[in-house]
Short mmCIF file of C-alpha atoms and ligand atoms in Angstrom, two decimals:
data_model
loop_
_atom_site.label_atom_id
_atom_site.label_comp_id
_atom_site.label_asym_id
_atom_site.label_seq_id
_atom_site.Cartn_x
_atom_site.Cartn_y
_atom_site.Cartn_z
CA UNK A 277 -92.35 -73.60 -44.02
CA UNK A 278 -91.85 -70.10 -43.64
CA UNK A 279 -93.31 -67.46 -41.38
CA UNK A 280 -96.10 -66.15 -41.03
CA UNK A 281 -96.41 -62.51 -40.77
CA UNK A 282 -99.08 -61.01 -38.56
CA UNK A 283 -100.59 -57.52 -39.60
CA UNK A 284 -103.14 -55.93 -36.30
CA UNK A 285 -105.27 -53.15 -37.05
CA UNK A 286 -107.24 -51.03 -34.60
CA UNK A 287 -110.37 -50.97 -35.64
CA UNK A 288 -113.44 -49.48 -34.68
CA UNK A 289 -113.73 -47.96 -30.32
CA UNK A 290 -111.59 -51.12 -29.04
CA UNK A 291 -111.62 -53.62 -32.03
CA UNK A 292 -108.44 -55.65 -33.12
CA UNK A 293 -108.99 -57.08 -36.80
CA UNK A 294 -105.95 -59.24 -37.99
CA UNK A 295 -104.11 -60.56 -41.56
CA UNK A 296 -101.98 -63.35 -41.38
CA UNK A 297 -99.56 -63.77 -44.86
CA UNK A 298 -98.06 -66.56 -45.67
CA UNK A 299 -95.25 -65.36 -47.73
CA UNK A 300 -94.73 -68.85 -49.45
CA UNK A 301 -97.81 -68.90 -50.91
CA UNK A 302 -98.61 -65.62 -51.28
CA UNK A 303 -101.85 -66.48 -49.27
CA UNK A 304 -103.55 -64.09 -47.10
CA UNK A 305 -106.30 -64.45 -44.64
CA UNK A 306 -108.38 -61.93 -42.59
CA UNK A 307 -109.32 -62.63 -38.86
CA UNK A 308 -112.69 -61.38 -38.64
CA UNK A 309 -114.19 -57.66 -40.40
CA UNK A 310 -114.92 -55.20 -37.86
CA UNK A 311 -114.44 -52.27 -40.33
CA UNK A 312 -113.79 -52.18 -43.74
CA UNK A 313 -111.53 -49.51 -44.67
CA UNK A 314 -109.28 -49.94 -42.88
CA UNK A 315 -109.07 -53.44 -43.75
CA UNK A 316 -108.03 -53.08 -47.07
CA UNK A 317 -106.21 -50.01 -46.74
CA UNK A 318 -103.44 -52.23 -44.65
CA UNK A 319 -104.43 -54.84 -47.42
CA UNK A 320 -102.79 -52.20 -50.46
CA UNK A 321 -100.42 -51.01 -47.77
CA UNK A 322 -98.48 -54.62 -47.65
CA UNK A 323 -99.11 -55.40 -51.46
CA UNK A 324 -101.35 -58.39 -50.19
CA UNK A 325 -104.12 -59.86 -52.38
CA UNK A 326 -106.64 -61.13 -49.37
CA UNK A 327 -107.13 -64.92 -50.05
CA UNK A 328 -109.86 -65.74 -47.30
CA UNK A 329 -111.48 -64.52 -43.99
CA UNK A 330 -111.74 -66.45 -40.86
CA UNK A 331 -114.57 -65.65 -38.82
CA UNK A 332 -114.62 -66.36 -35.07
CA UNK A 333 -118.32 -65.47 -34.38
CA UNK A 334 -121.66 -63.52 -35.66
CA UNK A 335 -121.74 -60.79 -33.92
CA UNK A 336 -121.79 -57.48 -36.10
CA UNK A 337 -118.25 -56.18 -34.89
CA UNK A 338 -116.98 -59.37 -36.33
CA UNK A 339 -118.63 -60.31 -38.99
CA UNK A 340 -120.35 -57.21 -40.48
CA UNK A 341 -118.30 -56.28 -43.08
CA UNK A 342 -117.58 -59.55 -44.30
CA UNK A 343 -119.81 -59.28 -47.67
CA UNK A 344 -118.23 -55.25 -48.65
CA UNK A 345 -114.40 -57.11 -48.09
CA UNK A 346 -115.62 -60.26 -49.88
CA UNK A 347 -117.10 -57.82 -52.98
CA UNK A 348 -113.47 -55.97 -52.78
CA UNK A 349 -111.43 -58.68 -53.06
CA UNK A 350 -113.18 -62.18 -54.35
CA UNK A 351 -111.91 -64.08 -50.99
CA UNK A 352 -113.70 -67.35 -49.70
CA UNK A 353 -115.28 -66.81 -45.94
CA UNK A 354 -114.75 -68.97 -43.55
CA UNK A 355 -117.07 -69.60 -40.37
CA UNK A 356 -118.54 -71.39 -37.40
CA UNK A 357 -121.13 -74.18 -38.57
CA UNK A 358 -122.94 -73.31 -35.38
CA UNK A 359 -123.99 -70.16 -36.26
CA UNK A 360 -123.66 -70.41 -40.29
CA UNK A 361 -127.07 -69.08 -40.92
CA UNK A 362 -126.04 -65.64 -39.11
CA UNK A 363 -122.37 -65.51 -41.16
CA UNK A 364 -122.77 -63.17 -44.22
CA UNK A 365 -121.24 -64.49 -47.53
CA UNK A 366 -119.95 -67.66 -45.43
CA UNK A 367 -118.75 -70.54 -47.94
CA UNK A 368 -117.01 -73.10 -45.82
CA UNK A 369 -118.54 -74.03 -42.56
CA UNK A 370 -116.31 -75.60 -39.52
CA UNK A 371 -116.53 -76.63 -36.17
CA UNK A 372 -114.05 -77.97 -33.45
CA UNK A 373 -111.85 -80.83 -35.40
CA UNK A 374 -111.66 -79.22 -38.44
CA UNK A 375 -108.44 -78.02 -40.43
CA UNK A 376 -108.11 -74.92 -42.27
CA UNK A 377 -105.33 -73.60 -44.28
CA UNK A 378 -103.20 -70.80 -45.37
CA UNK A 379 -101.03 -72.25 -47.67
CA UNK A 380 -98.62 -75.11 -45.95
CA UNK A 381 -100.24 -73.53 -42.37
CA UNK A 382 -102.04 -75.67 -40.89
CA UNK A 383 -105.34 -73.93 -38.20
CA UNK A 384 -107.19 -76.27 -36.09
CA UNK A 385 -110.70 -75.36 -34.75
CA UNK A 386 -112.05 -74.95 -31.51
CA UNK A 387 -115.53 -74.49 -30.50
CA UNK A 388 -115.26 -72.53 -27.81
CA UNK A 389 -118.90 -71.41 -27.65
CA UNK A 390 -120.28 -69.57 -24.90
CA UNK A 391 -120.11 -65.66 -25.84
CA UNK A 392 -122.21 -66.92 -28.77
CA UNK A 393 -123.35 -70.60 -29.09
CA UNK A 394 -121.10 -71.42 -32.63
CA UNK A 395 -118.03 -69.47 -31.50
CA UNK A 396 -114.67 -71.19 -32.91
CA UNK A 397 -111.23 -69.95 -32.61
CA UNK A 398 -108.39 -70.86 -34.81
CA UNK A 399 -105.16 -72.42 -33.30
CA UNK A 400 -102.07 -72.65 -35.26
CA UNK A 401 -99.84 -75.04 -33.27
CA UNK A 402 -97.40 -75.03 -35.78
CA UNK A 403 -96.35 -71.17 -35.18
CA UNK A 404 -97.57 -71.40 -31.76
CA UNK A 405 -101.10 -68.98 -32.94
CA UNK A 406 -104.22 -68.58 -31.42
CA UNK A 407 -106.87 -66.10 -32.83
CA UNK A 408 -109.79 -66.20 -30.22
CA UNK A 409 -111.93 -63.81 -31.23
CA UNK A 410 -114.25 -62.91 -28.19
CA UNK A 411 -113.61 -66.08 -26.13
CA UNK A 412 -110.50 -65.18 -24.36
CA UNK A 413 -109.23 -61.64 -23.38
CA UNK A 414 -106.29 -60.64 -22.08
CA UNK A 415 -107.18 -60.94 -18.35
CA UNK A 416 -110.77 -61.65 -19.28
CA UNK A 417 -113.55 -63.37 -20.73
CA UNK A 418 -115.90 -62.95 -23.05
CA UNK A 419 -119.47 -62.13 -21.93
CA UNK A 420 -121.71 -65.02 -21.60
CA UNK A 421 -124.37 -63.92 -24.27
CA UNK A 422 -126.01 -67.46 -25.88
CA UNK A 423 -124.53 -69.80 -24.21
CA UNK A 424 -124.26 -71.09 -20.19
CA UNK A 425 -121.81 -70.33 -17.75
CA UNK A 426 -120.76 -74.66 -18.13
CA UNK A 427 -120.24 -74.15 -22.19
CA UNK A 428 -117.94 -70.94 -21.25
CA UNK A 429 -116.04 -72.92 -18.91
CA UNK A 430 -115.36 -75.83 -20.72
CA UNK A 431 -114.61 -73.47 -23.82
CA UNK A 432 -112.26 -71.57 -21.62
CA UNK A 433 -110.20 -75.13 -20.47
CA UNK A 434 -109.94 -75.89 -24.21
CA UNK A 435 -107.82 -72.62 -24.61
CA UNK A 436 -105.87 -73.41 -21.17
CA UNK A 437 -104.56 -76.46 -22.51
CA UNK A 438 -102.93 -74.83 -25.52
CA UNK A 439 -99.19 -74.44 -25.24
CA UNK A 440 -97.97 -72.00 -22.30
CA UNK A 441 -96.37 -69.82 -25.03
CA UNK A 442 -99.01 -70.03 -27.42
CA UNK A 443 -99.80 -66.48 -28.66
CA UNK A 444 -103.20 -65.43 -28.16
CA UNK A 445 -104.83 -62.84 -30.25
CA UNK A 446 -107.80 -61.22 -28.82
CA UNK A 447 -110.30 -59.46 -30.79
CA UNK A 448 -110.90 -56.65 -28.35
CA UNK A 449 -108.54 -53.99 -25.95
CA UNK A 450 -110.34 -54.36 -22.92
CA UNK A 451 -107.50 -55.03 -21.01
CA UNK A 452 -107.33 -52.31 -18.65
CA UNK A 453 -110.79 -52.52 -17.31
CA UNK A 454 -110.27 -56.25 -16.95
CA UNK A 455 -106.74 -55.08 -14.92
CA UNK A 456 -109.10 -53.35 -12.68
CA UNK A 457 -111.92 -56.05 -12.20
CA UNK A 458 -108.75 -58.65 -11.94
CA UNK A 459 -107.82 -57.08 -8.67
CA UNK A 460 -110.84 -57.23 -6.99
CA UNK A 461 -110.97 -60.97 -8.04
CA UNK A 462 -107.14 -62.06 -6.59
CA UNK A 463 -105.49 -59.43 -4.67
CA UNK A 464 -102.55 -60.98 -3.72
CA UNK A 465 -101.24 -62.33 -6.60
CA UNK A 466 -98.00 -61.06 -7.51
CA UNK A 467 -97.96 -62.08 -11.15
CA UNK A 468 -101.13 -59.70 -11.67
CA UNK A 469 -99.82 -56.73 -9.78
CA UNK A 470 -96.62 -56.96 -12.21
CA UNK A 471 -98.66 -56.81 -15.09
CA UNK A 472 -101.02 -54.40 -14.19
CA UNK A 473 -98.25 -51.98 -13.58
CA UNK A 474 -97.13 -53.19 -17.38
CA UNK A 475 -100.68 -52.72 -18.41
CA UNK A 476 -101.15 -49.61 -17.23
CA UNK A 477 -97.52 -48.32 -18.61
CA UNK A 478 -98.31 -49.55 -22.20
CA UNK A 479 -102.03 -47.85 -22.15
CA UNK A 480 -100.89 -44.84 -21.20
CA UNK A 481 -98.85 -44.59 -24.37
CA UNK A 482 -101.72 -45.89 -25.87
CA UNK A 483 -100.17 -48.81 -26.57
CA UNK A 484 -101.95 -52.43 -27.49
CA UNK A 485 -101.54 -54.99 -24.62
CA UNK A 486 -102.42 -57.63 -27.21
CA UNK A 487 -101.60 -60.40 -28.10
CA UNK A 488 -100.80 -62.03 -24.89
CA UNK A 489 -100.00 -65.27 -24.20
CA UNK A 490 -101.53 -68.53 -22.96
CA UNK A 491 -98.76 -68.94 -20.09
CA UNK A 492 -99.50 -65.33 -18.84
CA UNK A 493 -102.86 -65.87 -19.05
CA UNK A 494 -102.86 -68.88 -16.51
CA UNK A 495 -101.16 -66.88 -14.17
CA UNK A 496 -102.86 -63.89 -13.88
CA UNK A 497 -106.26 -64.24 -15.34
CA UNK A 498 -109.24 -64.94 -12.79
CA UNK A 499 -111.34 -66.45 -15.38
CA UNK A 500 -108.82 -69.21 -15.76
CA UNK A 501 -107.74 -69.54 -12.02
CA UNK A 502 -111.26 -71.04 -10.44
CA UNK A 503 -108.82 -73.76 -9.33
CA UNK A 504 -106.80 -71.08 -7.14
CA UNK A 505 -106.84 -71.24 -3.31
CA UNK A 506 -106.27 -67.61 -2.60
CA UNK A 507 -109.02 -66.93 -5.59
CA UNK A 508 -111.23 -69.71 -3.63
CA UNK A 509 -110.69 -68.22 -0.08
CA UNK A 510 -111.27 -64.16 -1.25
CA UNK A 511 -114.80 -65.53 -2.87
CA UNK A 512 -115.48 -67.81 0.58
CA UNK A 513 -115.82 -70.63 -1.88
CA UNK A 514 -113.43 -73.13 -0.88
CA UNK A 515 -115.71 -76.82 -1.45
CA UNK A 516 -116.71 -75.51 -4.50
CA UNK A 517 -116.22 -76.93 -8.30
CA UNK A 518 -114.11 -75.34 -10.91
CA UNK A 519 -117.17 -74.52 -12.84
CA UNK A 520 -118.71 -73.27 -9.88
CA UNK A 521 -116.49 -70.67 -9.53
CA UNK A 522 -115.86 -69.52 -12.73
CA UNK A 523 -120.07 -68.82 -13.02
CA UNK A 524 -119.49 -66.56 -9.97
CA UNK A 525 -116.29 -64.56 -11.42
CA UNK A 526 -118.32 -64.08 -14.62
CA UNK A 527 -121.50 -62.77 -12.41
CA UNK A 528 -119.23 -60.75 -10.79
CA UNK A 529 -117.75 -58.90 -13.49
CA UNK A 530 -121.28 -58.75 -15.46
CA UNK A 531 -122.04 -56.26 -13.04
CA UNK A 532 -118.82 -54.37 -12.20
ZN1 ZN B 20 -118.77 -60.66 -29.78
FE1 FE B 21 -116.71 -58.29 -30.22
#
């Protein structure tokens, strides 16, 4: 099975749409449409005929531009059953247990709902892939729109248990004002200073921070560190659950 390889395009104010091509097959798929033109200008760009698009969620800045790309190119969408109704264009419906495919590559779904209620990501264990959408940023979370702060949690330990070096592609930049939040959250970890000094090096070249990794993610990012003692003792919630304190870092940044 050969590679796949892994096209990121800026896309809109702080947008990340993605192609993955699998070179054997010639397949192609697109990670969401935040914007169109650019899209398919990266599309013509690699000589790549766009085969399908996986969408992680409804929201406009996702899947708005799914039915101009579809009209452009004849692709097959791909979506979250959950929220099917809301998916422009969709053909194939999944949810968490289902397989899709890029040729020989094999995606798994996770519903990781929360941000919205049907939110799935796709995990390619294979190549070690995870496309996330707006579940998991790099040292963040996504906001908890439709769903409760218990769905978000247990959507957030799904993605925790992937592989430490499981890539994780993130469908926003927002890392540097999660950096900021981060530190108010666990001061003391050393991990987190590193990277926000790494952070704040690659913005100011404007620079992506993303993708990041799973690995790097349990180390540094509050929303999946509830568990942490230092995190417990700075939020004078020491007896508390897991879930417990994950509701209160997500409070806490909803109004930072
Ligand atoms: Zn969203
Ligand atoms: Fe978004």
């Amino acid at each position: 099975m050969s590679n796949l390889q892994i096209e990121q395009i800026s896309c809109l104010s702080d947008n990340y749409g993605y192609l993955i091509h699998d070179p054997e097959s010639g397949e192609t798929a697109c990670i969401d449409t935040p914007e169109t033109a650019p899209i398919l200008d990266r599309l013509a760009q690699k000589g790549w005929v766009l085969s399908h698009i996986w969408n992680t969620h409804h929201h406009y800045d996702h899947a708005g531009n799914n039915l101009e790309i579809k009209q452009a190119t004849g692709c097959q969408i791909i979506g979250p059953a959950g929220e099917a109704d809301k998916i422009p264009g969709i053909d194939r419906a999944v949810d968490d247990g289902d397989m899709v495919q890029l040729g020989a590559h094999k995606a798994h779904v996770l519903n990781v709902g929360g941000h919205t209620l049907g939110h799935i990501a796709y995990h390619l264990p294979a190549t070690a892939h995870a496309f996330v959408g707006d579940s998991l940023f790099a040292l963040g979370c996504g906001r908890v729109f439709e769903g409760t702060m218990a769905q978000m949690w247990a959507s957030l330990q799904k993605l925790a248990a992937l592989p430490r070096q499981t890539q994780v592609f993130c469908a926003h930049e927002y890392t540097a004002a999660n950096a900021a939040f981060a530190a108010t959250i666990d001061p003391d970890n050393p991990h987190l200073q590193q990277r926000i000094a790494e952070i704040t090096a690659l913005r100011a070249q404007n620079q992506p921070t993303v993708p990041t990794e799973i690995g790097r993610e349990l180390d540094t990012n509050p929303f999946l560190r509830p568990d942490d003692a230092n995190i417990r003792q700075h939020l004078n919630m020491i007896d508390a659950s897991d879930a417990e304190v994950f509701a209160e870092i997500r409070a806490r940044k909803d109004s930072f």
